[in-house]
Tab-separated table of C-alpha atoms in Angstrom:
chain	number	residue	atom	x	y	z
A	1	MET	CA	16.198	214.976	150.069
A	2	GLU	CA	12.024	213.575	149.285
A	3	ALA	CA	10.680	212.195	146.123
A	4	LEU	CA	8.153	213.405	143.646
A	5	SER	CA	4.579	212.772	143.349
A	6	ILE	CA	3.948	213.156	139.432
A	7	ARG	CA	1.182	212.346	137.771
A	8	PRO	CA	0.681	209.370	135.436
A	9	PHE	CA	0.998	209.518	132.081
A	10	LYS	CA	1.373	206.241	128.993
A	11	SER	CA	2.696	206.891	125.815
A	12	LEU	CA	0.742	206.044	123.071
A	13	TYR	CA	3.437	205.180	120.916
A	14	GLY	CA	4.440	202.024	119.792
A	15	GLY	CA	1.478	199.088	117.626
A	16	PHE	CA	3.951	199.798	114.522
A	17	SER	CA	5.146	196.990	112.069
A	18	LEU	CA	6.330	196.963	108.117
A	19	ASP	CA	3.108	195.504	107.222
A	20	ASN	CA	1.387	198.570	108.331
A	21	ILE	CA	4.943	201.073	107.149
A	22	GLN	CA	2.691	203.309	106.132
A	23	VAL	CA	0.931	204.207	109.399
A	24	PHE	CA	4.207	204.603	110.400
A	25	TYR	CA	5.535	207.460	108.288
A	26	ASP	CA	2.310	209.160	108.562
A	27	TYR	CA	2.373	208.732	112.329
A	28	ILE	CA	6.401	210.534	112.435
A	29	HIS	CA	5.918	213.258	109.716
A	30	GLY	CA	2.390	214.729	111.519
A	31	GLN	CA	4.182	215.286	114.564
A	32	GLU	CA	3.925	219.150	115.811
A	33	MET	CA	8.019	219.628	115.436
A	34	THR	CA	9.842	222.154	118.542
A	35	LYS	CA	13.395	223.702	117.043
A	36	VAL	CA	15.775	222.501	118.566
A	37	GLU	CA	17.563	225.757	119.538
A	38	ALA	CA	18.970	226.263	122.829
A	39	GLY	CA	16.800	228.419	125.281
A	40	PRO	CA	13.555	229.173	126.321
A	41	GLN	CA	11.518	227.102	124.175
A	42	LEU	CA	13.048	224.052	123.859
A	43	ARG	CA	13.997	224.733	127.499
A	44	GLN	CA	9.983	224.433	128.307
A	45	ALA	CA	9.317	221.803	126.547
A	46	VAL	CA	11.743	219.043	128.066
A	47	GLU	CA	10.458	221.054	131.188
A	48	ALA	CA	7.443	219.608	130.151
A	49	LEU	CA	7.731	216.477	129.280
A	50	PRO	CA	5.685	213.943	131.737
A	51	ILE	CA	7.576	211.192	134.094
A	52	GLU	CA	6.067	208.224	134.652
A	53	PRO	CA	7.354	206.783	138.283
A	54	GLU	CA	7.519	203.161	138.824
A	55	TYR	CA	9.417	203.822	141.252
A	56	PRO	CA	9.764	206.917	142.631
A	57	ILE	CA	11.958	209.423	142.022
A	58	ASN	CA	13.494	213.025	143.712
A	59	ALA	CA	13.606	216.115	142.518
A	60	GLN	CA	18.065	215.495	142.100
A	61	GLN	CA	17.284	212.413	139.579
A	62	GLN	CA	14.450	214.478	138.333
A	63	THR	CA	16.528	217.217	136.822
A	64	GLY	CA	19.343	215.251	135.639
A	65	LEU	CA	16.356	213.512	133.657
A	66	ARG	CA	15.435	216.819	132.140
A	67	ASP	CA	19.039	218.354	131.336
A	68	TRP	CA	20.306	215.049	130.098
A	69	LEU	CA	17.371	215.752	127.126
A	70	TYR	CA	17.784	219.749	126.592
A	71	ASP	CA	22.346	219.267	126.513
A	72	PHE	CA	22.126	216.105	124.312
A	73	LEU	CA	19.567	217.774	121.770
A	74	VAL	CA	21.822	220.967	121.597
A	75	ALA	CA	24.718	219.589	121.355
A	76	PHE	CA	23.559	218.427	118.548
A	77	SER	CA	21.630	221.118	116.751
A	78	ALA	CA	22.579	224.228	115.092
A	79	SER	CA	23.146	225.302	118.922
A	80	GLY	CA	26.204	223.146	119.391
A	81	SER	CA	29.557	222.731	118.439
A	82	ASP	CA	32.734	220.668	118.598
A	83	ASP	CA	32.962	221.787	122.587
A	84	LEU	CA	29.381	220.512	123.377
A	85	ALA	CA	29.732	217.741	121.819
A	86	ALA	CA	32.820	216.531	123.135
A	87	ASP	CA	31.091	217.846	126.813
A	88	PHE	CA	28.330	215.814	126.219
A	89	TYR	CA	30.039	213.169	125.654
A	90	LEU	CA	32.341	212.638	128.770
A	91	ARG	CA	29.586	213.742	130.722
A	92	GLU	CA	30.743	210.702	133.158
A	93	GLY	CA	34.405	210.725	132.967
A	94	VAL	CA	37.008	208.835	131.121
A	95	ASN	CA	35.440	205.465	131.287
A	96	ASN	CA	36.212	203.612	128.790
A	97	PRO	CA	40.958	203.755	127.643
A	98	GLU	CA	40.029	201.216	124.749
A	99	GLY	CA	37.850	203.626	123.344
A	100	LEU	CA	39.987	206.880	122.988
A	101	ASP	CA	42.286	204.427	121.287
A	102	GLN	CA	39.847	203.500	118.943
A	103	LEU	CA	40.050	207.414	118.970
A	104	ARG	CA	43.116	207.993	118.499
A	105	ARG	CA	43.045	205.431	115.540
A	106	PHE	CA	39.520	207.228	113.863
A	107	THR	CA	41.767	211.033	114.097
A	108	LYS	CA	45.184	209.931	112.490
A	109	GLY	CA	46.114	211.986	109.533
A	110	ARG	CA	42.931	212.365	109.846
A	111	VAL	CA	42.404	216.226	110.996
A	112	ARG	CA	44.392	218.077	113.828
A	113	LEU	CA	44.830	217.955	117.347
A	114	ASP	CA	46.516	220.078	119.557
A	115	SER	CA	46.912	217.184	121.551
A	116	ASP	CA	45.635	213.802	122.510
A	117	THR	CA	43.682	214.776	125.976
A	118	PRO	CA	40.499	212.931	126.084
A	119	PHE	CA	38.705	216.406	125.177
A	120	ASN	CA	41.128	217.473	122.022
A	121	LEU	CA	40.303	213.212	120.670
A	122	PHE	CA	36.245	213.441	121.760
A	123	LYS	CA	35.827	217.015	119.652
A	124	GLY	CA	38.494	216.300	116.837
A	125	ALA	CA	36.952	212.796	116.149
A	126	HIS	CA	32.718	214.140	116.556
A	127	ARG	CA	34.326	216.805	113.462
A	128	LEU	CA	35.045	214.212	111.213
A	129	LEU	CA	32.709	211.773	111.968
A	130	LEU	CA	29.970	214.834	110.966
A	131	ALA	CA	31.849	215.852	108.169
A	132	ALA	CA	34.015	212.589	106.357
A	133	GLU	CA	31.219	210.338	107.489
A	134	LEU	CA	27.648	212.219	107.381
A	135	GLY	CA	28.021	215.074	105.171
A	136	ARG	CA	26.371	216.789	107.287
A	137	ASP	CA	27.414	220.252	110.273
A	138	TYR	CA	25.073	218.916	112.329
A	139	LEU	CA	22.313	216.502	113.137
A	140	PHE	CA	18.962	217.913	114.338
A	141	ALA	CA	17.167	220.276	113.238
A	142	ASN	CA	13.498	219.729	114.701
A	143	VAL	CA	12.390	217.220	117.485
A	144	SER	CA	8.718	215.885	119.106
A	145	PHE	CA	7.518	215.341	122.232
A	146	PHE	CA	4.086	213.485	121.536
A	147	ASP	CA	3.638	210.325	123.274
A	148	SER	CA	7.037	211.106	124.522
A	149	VAL	CA	7.469	210.406	128.541
A	150	PHE	CA	10.140	209.320	130.860
A	151	LYS	CA	9.792	206.091	132.300
A	152	VAL	CA	11.049	205.309	135.698
A	153	PHE	CA	11.351	202.157	136.705
A	154	GLU	CA	13.485	199.247	138.423
A	155	ILE	CA	15.287	196.155	137.869
A	156	GLN	CA	16.881	193.803	139.930
A	157	THR	CA	16.594	190.480	138.439
A	158	GLU	CA	18.008	189.629	134.651
A	159	TYR	CA	18.069	192.760	132.847
A	160	ALA	CA	16.269	193.211	130.231
A	161	SER	CA	16.906	195.260	127.127
A	162	TYR	CA	14.871	197.836	125.955
A	163	GLN	CA	15.502	197.044	122.426
A	164	ALA	CA	13.948	193.918	122.445
A	165	TYR	CA	11.579	195.962	124.144
A	166	ALA	CA	10.727	198.014	121.533
A	167	GLU	CA	10.975	195.896	118.771
A	168	ALA	CA	8.296	193.631	120.594
A	169	HIS	CA	5.860	196.309	120.523
A	170	GLY	CA	5.376	197.603	117.310
A	171	MET	CA	8.115	200.663	118.302
A	172	VAL	CA	10.556	200.304	115.733
A	173	PRO	CA	8.994	198.433	112.926
A	174	ARG	CA	12.078	198.254	110.732
A	175	GLY	CA	15.078	197.395	112.695
A	176	ALA	CA	16.962	199.833	114.350
A	177	THR	CA	20.818	201.381	114.468
A	178	SER	CA	22.193	200.069	118.109
A	179	LEU	CA	24.978	201.959	119.699
A	180	THR	CA	26.698	199.635	122.594
A	181	PHE	CA	27.852	201.095	125.939
A	182	ALA	CA	29.991	199.765	127.797
A	183	LEU	CA	28.143	200.324	130.820
A	184	CYS	CA	26.137	197.881	129.963
A	185	ARG	CA	27.913	195.079	130.593
A	186	GLU	CA	28.836	196.347	134.021
A	187	VAL	CA	24.830	196.836	135.138
A	188	GLU	CA	23.883	193.124	133.344
A	189	GLU	CA	26.898	191.783	135.798
A	190	ARG	CA	25.221	193.491	139.285
A	191	LEU	CA	22.389	192.346	138.256
A	192	ARG	CA	23.166	189.585	138.395
A	193	SER	CA	24.671	189.666	141.927
A	194	GLY	CA	21.279	190.564	142.948
A	195	GLU	CA	21.553	195.103	142.848
A	196	GLN	CA	18.806	196.640	143.281
A	197	MET	CA	18.962	199.444	140.100
A	198	VAL	CA	16.939	202.473	138.889
A	199	PHE	CA	16.284	202.732	135.204
A	200	ALA	CA	15.366	205.519	132.881
A	201	ASP	CA	13.970	205.279	129.304
A	202	ILE	CA	12.451	208.388	126.669
A	203	MET	CA	11.298	207.989	123.010
A	204	PHE	CA	11.031	211.010	121.164
A	205	ILE	CA	11.137	211.674	117.211
A	206	VAL	CA	13.887	213.531	115.348
A	207	GLU	CA	14.173	215.973	112.605
A	208	GLU	CA	17.531	216.464	110.532
A	209	PRO	CA	18.574	219.801	109.206
A	210	ALA	CA	16.461	221.037	105.525
A	211	GLU	CA	19.904	221.735	104.468
A	212	PHE	CA	21.197	218.158	104.840
A	213	THR	CA	18.513	216.056	103.360
A	214	THR	CA	18.314	213.573	99.991
A	215	PHE	CA	14.813	213.061	100.422
A	216	LYS	CA	11.378	215.429	99.459
A	217	THR	CA	10.894	216.407	102.832
A	218	PRO	CA	12.954	216.775	105.903
A	219	GLY	CA	13.102	212.829	107.268
A	220	ARG	CA	12.782	212.312	110.944
A	221	THR	CA	12.979	209.092	112.923
A	222	PRO	CA	12.766	207.670	116.846
A	223	SER	CA	14.999	208.530	118.733
A	224	PHE	CA	15.429	206.366	122.383
A	225	PHE	CA	17.928	205.752	124.842
A	226	ARG	CA	18.426	204.112	128.982
A	227	LEU	CA	19.778	205.484	131.413
A	228	VAL	CA	21.259	203.960	134.891
A	229	TRP	CA	21.045	206.214	137.715
A	230	ASP	CA	24.420	206.041	139.599
A	231	SER	CA	24.326	206.548	143.039
A	232	GLU	CA	27.313	207.595	143.517
A	233	ARG	CA	28.564	209.993	141.150
A	234	ALA	CA	24.761	211.489	141.569
A	235	MET	CA	24.155	211.318	137.772
A	236	TRP	CA	21.937	209.900	135.157
A	237	ARG	CA	24.193	207.118	131.773
A	238	HIS	CA	23.966	206.039	129.803
A	239	VAL	CA	22.972	202.251	129.266
A	240	GLU	CA	21.397	201.591	125.216
A	241	ALA	CA	20.886	203.770	122.783
A	242	PHE	CA	19.574	203.261	119.527
A	243	PHE	CA	16.979	204.818	116.370
A	244	SER	CA	14.591	203.081	113.742
A	245	TYR	CA	16.379	203.987	110.311
A	246	GLY	CA	15.364	206.998	108.962
A	247	VAL	CA	17.832	209.517	109.000
A	248	PRO	CA	21.191	209.628	109.200
A	249	GLN	CA	23.370	209.673	112.926
A	250	ALA	CA	26.795	209.088	113.506
A	251	PHE	CA	27.364	209.078	117.318
A	252	LEU	CA	30.821	208.480	119.246
A	253	PHE	CA	28.813	206.521	122.467
A	254	SER	CA	31.075	203.781	121.445
A	255	ALA	CA	33.872	205.714	123.463
A	256	MET	CA	32.715	206.280	125.930
């Protein structure tokens, strides 16, 4: 499959710090938002996102990036469901048996499961996490893609953390809540062995549902994800995720 030629695009997001925290808040609360709802409006907004290919990607990889973002947002919105969330978590299959054991301990005696299959474990743990830990039915009401870009690049040397880059460039001025992926250790080892790997970074701003907010207006926070292309599975897989402090978010990615 031939690589696509995609116009260059530079995101201007960044340069924030505690010294100019009000500028940061003015920025994220000044964006026009798109409702996170399954359907053509959100799909078109995702399809319009630029891709900055320092490393060229083909049509399958481009489609995979857009499908991943659309599915992620919908799964954790009012359009989502416990089933969709479980499907999203298991899109890569079962890679972390220890994580499944953690879900068994987390749900034991707290939620009724028909069986402890991976799907049922993620489904039950997702609902428990939202209801018991966060006191809400879903996470995302709206999203802004202003300054968002899929930045695609290759690494063939020592792994360089996306979070370290974001913090150095003032993208997360109040620190970050980080999510750990078991795949990250594998990626680091493969890069040390000399393998070349293709990654994609994406930042977008999410807004919490108004009915669950504790603020005068719903809170917004930047969300950051790094994916790596798995050529054997022909799919993008999670390597890093982190969120600037702002609104309550919790996921089960550590169990993947």
